[in-house]
Tab-separated table of C-alpha atoms and ligand atoms in Angstrom:
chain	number	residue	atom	x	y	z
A	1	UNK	CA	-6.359	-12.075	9.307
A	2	UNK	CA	-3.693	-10.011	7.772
A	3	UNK	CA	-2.638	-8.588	4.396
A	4	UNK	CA	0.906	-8.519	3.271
A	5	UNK	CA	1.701	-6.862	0.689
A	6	UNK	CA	5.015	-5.951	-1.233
A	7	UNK	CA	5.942	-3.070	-2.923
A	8	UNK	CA	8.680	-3.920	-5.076
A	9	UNK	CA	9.050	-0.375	-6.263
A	10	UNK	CA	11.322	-0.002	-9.544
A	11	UNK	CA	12.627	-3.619	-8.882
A	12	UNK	CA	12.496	-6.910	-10.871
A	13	UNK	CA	12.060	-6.868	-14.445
A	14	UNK	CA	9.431	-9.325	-16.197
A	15	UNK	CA	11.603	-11.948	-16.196
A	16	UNK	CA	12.793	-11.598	-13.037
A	17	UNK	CA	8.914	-11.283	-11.719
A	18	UNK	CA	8.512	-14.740	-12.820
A	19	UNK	CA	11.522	-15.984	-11.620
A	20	UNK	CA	10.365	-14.715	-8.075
A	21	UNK	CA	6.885	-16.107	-8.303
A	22	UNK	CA	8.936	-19.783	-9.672
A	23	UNK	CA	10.211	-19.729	-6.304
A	24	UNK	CA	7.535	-18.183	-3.974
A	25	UNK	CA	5.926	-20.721	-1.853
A	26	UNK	CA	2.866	-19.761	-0.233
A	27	UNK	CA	1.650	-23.034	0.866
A	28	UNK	CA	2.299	-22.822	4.478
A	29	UNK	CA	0.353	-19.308	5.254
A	30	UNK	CA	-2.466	-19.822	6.805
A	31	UNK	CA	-5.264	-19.065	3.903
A	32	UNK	CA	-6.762	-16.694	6.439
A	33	UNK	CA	-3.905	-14.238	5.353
A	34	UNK	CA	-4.582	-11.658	2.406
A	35	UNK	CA	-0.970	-11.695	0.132
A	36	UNK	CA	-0.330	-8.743	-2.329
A	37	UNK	CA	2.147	-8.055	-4.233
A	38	UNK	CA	2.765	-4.260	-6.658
A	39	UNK	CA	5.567	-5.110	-9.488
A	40	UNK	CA	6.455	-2.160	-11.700
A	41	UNK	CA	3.827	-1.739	-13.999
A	42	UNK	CA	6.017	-3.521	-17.412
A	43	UNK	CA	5.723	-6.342	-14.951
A	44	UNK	CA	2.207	-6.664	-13.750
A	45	UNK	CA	1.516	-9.160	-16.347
A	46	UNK	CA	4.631	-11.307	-16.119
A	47	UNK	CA	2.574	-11.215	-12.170
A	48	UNK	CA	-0.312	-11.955	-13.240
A	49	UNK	CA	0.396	-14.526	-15.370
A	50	UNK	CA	2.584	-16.504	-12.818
A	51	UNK	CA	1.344	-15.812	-9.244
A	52	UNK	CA	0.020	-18.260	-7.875
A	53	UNK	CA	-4.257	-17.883	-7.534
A	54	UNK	CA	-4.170	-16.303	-4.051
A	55	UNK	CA	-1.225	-13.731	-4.696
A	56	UNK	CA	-3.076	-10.953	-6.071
A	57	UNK	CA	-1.451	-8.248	-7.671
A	58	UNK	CA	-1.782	-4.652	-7.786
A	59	UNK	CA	-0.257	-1.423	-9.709
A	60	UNK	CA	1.904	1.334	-7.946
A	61	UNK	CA	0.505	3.862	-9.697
A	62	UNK	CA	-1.618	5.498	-12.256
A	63	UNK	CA	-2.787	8.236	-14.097
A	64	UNK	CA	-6.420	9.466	-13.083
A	65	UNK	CA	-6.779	10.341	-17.176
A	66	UNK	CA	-8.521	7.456	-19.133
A	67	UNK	CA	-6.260	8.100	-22.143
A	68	UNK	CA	-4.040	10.333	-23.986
A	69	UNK	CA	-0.923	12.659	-24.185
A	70	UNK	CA	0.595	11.848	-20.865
A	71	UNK	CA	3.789	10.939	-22.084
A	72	UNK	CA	4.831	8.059	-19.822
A	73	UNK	CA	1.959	6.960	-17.590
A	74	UNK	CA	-0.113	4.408	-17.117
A	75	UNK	CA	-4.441	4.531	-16.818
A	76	UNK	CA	-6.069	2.682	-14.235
A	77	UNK	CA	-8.256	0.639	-16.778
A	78	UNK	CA	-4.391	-0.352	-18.813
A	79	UNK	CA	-3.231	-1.737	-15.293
A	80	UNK	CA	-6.613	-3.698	-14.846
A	81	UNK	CA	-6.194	-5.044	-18.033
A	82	UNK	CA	-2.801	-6.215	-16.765
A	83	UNK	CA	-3.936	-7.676	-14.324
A	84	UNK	CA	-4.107	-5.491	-11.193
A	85	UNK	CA	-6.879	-5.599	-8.781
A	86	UNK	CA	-5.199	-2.994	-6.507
A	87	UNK	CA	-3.690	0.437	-7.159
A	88	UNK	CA	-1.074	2.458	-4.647
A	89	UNK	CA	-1.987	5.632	-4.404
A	90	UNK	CA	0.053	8.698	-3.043
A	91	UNK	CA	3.125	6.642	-1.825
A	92	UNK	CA	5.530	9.044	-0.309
A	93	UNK	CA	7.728	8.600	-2.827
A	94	UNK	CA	5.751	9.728	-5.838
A	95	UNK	CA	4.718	12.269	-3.139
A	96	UNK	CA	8.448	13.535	-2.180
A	97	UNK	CA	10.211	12.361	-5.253
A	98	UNK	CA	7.869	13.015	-8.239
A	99	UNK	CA	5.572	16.246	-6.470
A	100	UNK	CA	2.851	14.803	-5.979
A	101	UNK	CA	-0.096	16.885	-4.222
A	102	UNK	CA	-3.053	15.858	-2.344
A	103	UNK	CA	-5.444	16.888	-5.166
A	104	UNK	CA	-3.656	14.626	-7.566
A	105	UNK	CA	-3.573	11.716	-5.222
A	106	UNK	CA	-7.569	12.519	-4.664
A	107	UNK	CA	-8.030	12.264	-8.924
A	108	UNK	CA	-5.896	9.080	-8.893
A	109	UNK	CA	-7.897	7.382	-5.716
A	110	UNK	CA	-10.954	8.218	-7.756
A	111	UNK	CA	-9.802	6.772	-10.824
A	112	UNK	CA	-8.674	3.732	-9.173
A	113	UNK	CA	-12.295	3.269	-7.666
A	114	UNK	CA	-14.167	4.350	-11.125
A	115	UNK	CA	-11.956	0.798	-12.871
A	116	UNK	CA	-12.681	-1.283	-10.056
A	117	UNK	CA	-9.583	-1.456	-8.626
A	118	UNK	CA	-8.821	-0.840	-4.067
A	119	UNK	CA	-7.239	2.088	-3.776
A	120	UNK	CA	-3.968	1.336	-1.396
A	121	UNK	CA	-4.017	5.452	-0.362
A	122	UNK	CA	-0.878	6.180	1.619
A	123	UNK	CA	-0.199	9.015	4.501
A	124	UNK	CA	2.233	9.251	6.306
A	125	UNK	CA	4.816	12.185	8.076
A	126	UNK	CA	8.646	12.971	7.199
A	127	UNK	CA	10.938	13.124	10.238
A	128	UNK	CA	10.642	17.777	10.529
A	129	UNK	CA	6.919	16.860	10.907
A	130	UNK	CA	7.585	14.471	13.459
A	131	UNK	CA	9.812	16.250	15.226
A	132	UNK	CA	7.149	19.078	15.315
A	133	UNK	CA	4.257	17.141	16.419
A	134	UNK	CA	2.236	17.030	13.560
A	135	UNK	CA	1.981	13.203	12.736
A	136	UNK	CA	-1.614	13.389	13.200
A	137	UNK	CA	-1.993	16.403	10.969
A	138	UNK	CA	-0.231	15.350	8.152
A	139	UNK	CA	-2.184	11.777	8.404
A	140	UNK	CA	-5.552	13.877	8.610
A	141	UNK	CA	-4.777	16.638	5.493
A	142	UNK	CA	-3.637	13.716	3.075
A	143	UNK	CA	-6.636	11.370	4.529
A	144	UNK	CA	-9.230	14.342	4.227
A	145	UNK	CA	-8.157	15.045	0.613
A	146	UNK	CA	-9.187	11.556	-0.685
A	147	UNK	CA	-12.546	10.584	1.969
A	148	UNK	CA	-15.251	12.267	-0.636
A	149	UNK	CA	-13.469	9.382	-2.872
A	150	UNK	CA	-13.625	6.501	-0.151
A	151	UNK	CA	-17.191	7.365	0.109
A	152	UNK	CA	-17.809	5.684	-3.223
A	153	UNK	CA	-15.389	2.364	-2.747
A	154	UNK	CA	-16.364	-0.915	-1.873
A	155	UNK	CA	-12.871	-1.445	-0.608
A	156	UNK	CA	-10.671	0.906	0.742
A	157	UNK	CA	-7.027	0.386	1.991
A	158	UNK	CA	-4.995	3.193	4.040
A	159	UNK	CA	-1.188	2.462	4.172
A	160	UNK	CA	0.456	5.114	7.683
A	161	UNK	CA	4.002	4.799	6.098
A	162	UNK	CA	5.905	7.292	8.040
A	163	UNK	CA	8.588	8.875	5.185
A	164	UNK	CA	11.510	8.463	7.729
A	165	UNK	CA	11.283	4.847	8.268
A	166	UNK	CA	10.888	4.042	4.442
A	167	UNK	CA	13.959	2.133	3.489
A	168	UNK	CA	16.356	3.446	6.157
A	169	UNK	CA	16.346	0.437	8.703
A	170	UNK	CA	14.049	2.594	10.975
A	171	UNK	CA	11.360	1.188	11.833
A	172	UNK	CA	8.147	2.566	13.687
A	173	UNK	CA	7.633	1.544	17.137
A	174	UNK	CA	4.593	-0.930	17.466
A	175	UNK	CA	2.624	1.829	19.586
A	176	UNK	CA	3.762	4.642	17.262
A	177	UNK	CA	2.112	2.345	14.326
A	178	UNK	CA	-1.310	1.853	16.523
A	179	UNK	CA	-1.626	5.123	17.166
A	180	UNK	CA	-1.062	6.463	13.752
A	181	UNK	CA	-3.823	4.075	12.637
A	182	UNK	CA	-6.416	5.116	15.484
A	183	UNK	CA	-5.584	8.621	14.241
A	184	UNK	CA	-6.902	7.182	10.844
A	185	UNK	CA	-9.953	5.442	12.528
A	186	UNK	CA	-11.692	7.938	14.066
A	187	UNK	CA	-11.485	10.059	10.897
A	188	UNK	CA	-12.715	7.297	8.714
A	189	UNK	CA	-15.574	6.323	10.917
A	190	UNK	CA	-16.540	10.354	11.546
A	191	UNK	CA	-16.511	10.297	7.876
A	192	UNK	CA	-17.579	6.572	6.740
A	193	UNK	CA	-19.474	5.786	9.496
A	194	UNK	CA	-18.377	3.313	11.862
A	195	UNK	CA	-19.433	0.065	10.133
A	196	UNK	CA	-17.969	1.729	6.568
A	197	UNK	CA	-14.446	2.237	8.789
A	198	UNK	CA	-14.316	-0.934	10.511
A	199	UNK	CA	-14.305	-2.848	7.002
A	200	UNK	CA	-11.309	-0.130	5.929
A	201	UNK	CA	-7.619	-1.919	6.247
A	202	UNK	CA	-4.746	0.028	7.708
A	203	UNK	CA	-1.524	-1.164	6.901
A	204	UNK	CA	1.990	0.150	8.324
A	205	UNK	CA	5.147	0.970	5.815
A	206	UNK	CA	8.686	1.149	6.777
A	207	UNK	CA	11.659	-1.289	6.907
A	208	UNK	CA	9.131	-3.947	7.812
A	209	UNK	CA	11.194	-7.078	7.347
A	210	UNK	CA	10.784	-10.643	8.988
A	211	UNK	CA	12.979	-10.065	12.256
A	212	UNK	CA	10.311	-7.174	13.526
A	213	UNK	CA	6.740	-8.232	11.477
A	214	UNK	CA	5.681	-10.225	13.996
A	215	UNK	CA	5.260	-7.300	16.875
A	216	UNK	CA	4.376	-5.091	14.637
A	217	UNK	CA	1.477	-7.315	13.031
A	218	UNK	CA	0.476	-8.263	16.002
A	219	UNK	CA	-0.297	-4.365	17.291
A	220	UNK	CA	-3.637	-3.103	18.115
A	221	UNK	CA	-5.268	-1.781	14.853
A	222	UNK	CA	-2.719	-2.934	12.357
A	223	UNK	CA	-4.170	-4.736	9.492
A	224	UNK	CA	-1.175	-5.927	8.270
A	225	UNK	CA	1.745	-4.212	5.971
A	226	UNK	CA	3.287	-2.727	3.407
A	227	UNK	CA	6.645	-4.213	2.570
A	228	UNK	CA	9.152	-2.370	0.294
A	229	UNK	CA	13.292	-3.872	0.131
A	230	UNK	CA	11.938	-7.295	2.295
A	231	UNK	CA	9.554	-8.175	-0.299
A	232	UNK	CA	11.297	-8.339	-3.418
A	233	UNK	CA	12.666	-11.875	-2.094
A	234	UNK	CA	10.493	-14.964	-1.873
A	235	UNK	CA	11.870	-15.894	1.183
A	236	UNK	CA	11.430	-12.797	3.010
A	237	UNK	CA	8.183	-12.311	1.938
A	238	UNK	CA	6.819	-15.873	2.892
A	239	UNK	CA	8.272	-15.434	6.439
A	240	UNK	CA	7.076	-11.557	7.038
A	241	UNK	CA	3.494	-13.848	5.872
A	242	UNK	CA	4.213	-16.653	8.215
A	243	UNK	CA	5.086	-14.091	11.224
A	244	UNK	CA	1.635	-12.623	10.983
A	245	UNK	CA	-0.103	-13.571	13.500
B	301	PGA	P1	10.677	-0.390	2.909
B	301	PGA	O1	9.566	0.346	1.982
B	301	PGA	O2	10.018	-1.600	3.478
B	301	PGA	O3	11.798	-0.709	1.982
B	301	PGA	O4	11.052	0.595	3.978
B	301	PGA	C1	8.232	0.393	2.354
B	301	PGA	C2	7.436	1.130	1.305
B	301	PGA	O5	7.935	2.133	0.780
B	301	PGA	O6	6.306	0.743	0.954
């Protein structure tokens, strides 16, 4: 079984969210595949409205406040209402682009878990941390800020999403990917327990697209993964979900 799921980012407008689901055809994935999709929050319930049932749909981001004067954001409870069963949480571009920390990426996964919806939390390195050998400490810090959190979830998803491979054709290596994830692994089962971790999904982000999901589905410990520029087109999407193995 895998998940696929597609982050569309600050792509395709309500009407164009049902246009996309007008054309998506699902039929021929095997139902043992899990298929997400996370439209811009104005469209979650354009989504929601015309997915078909086993599309589920998910928000890519929220406030951890239940209400009030945060010009501009969205509460988790607003985006379950829409329709979202699943939140993104800490995606390295709120991370890089909009500053935000580990604490506030703890709040949101908490809020996220407190409306009911999986927390999608994603880690991942830039290329300078890389490059300096500290993949597996910037997984661990940005994992270890939201585990008192996990604790509490039915569901958890983790999403390794190494920055330099986000939308720049660069794409992890399928044994870079697995051993991100075993990195993530060991600290969920010291953490969760091993039962708790084994249930936890661990998805891989970055220029995933149909030519290379296969291999990279297909490596040891990945769940399945997070799709950014490949999924905002029905076809691509429907054959990154008919390459998983
Ligand atoms: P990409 O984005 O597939 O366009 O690289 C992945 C993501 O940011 O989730």
């Amino acid at each position: 079984m895998s998940i696929i799921a597609g982050n569309w980012k600050m792509v395709r407008s309500p009407a164009a969210t049902r246009t996309f689901f007008g054309q998506l055809r699902v039929d021929d994935v095997p139902s043992r595949h899990e298929l997400l999709i996370f439209p811009p929050a104005i469209s979650l319930v354009a989504a929601a409205e015309a997915r078909p049932a086993r599309v589920r749909v998910g928000v890519q981001n929220i406030h951890w406040e239940e209400e009030g004067a945060f010009t501009g954001e969205v509460s988790a409870e607003m985006a379950r209402e829409a329709g979202a069963e699943f939140a993104l949480i800490g995606h390295s571009e709120r991370r890089h682009l909009f500053g935000e920390t580990d604490e506030q990426v703890a709040l949101k996964t908490g809020a996220a878990i407190r409306h009911g919806l999986v927390p999608v939390v994603c880690v991942g390195e830039t290329l300078e941390e890389r490059r300096a050998g500290m993949v597996d400490d910037v997984i661990l810090r940005q994992l270890d800020a939201v585990l008192p959190e996990l604790a509490l979830s039915a569901r958890v998803l983790i999403a390794y999403e190494p920055v330099w491979a986000i939308g720049t054709g660069e794409t992890a290596t399928p044994s870079d990917a697995s051993s991100a994830h075993r990195t993530v692994r060991r600290r969920l089962a010291e953490a969760l327990g091993g039962e708790a971790a084994a249930r936890v999904g661990v998805l891989y982000g970055g220029s995933v697209k149909p030519a290379n999901a296969r291999e990279l589905l297909a490596a040891p410990d990945v769940d399945g993964v997070l799709v950014g520029g490949a999924s905002v087109d029905p076809a691509s999407y429907v054959a990154i979900a008919l390459a998983a193995p």
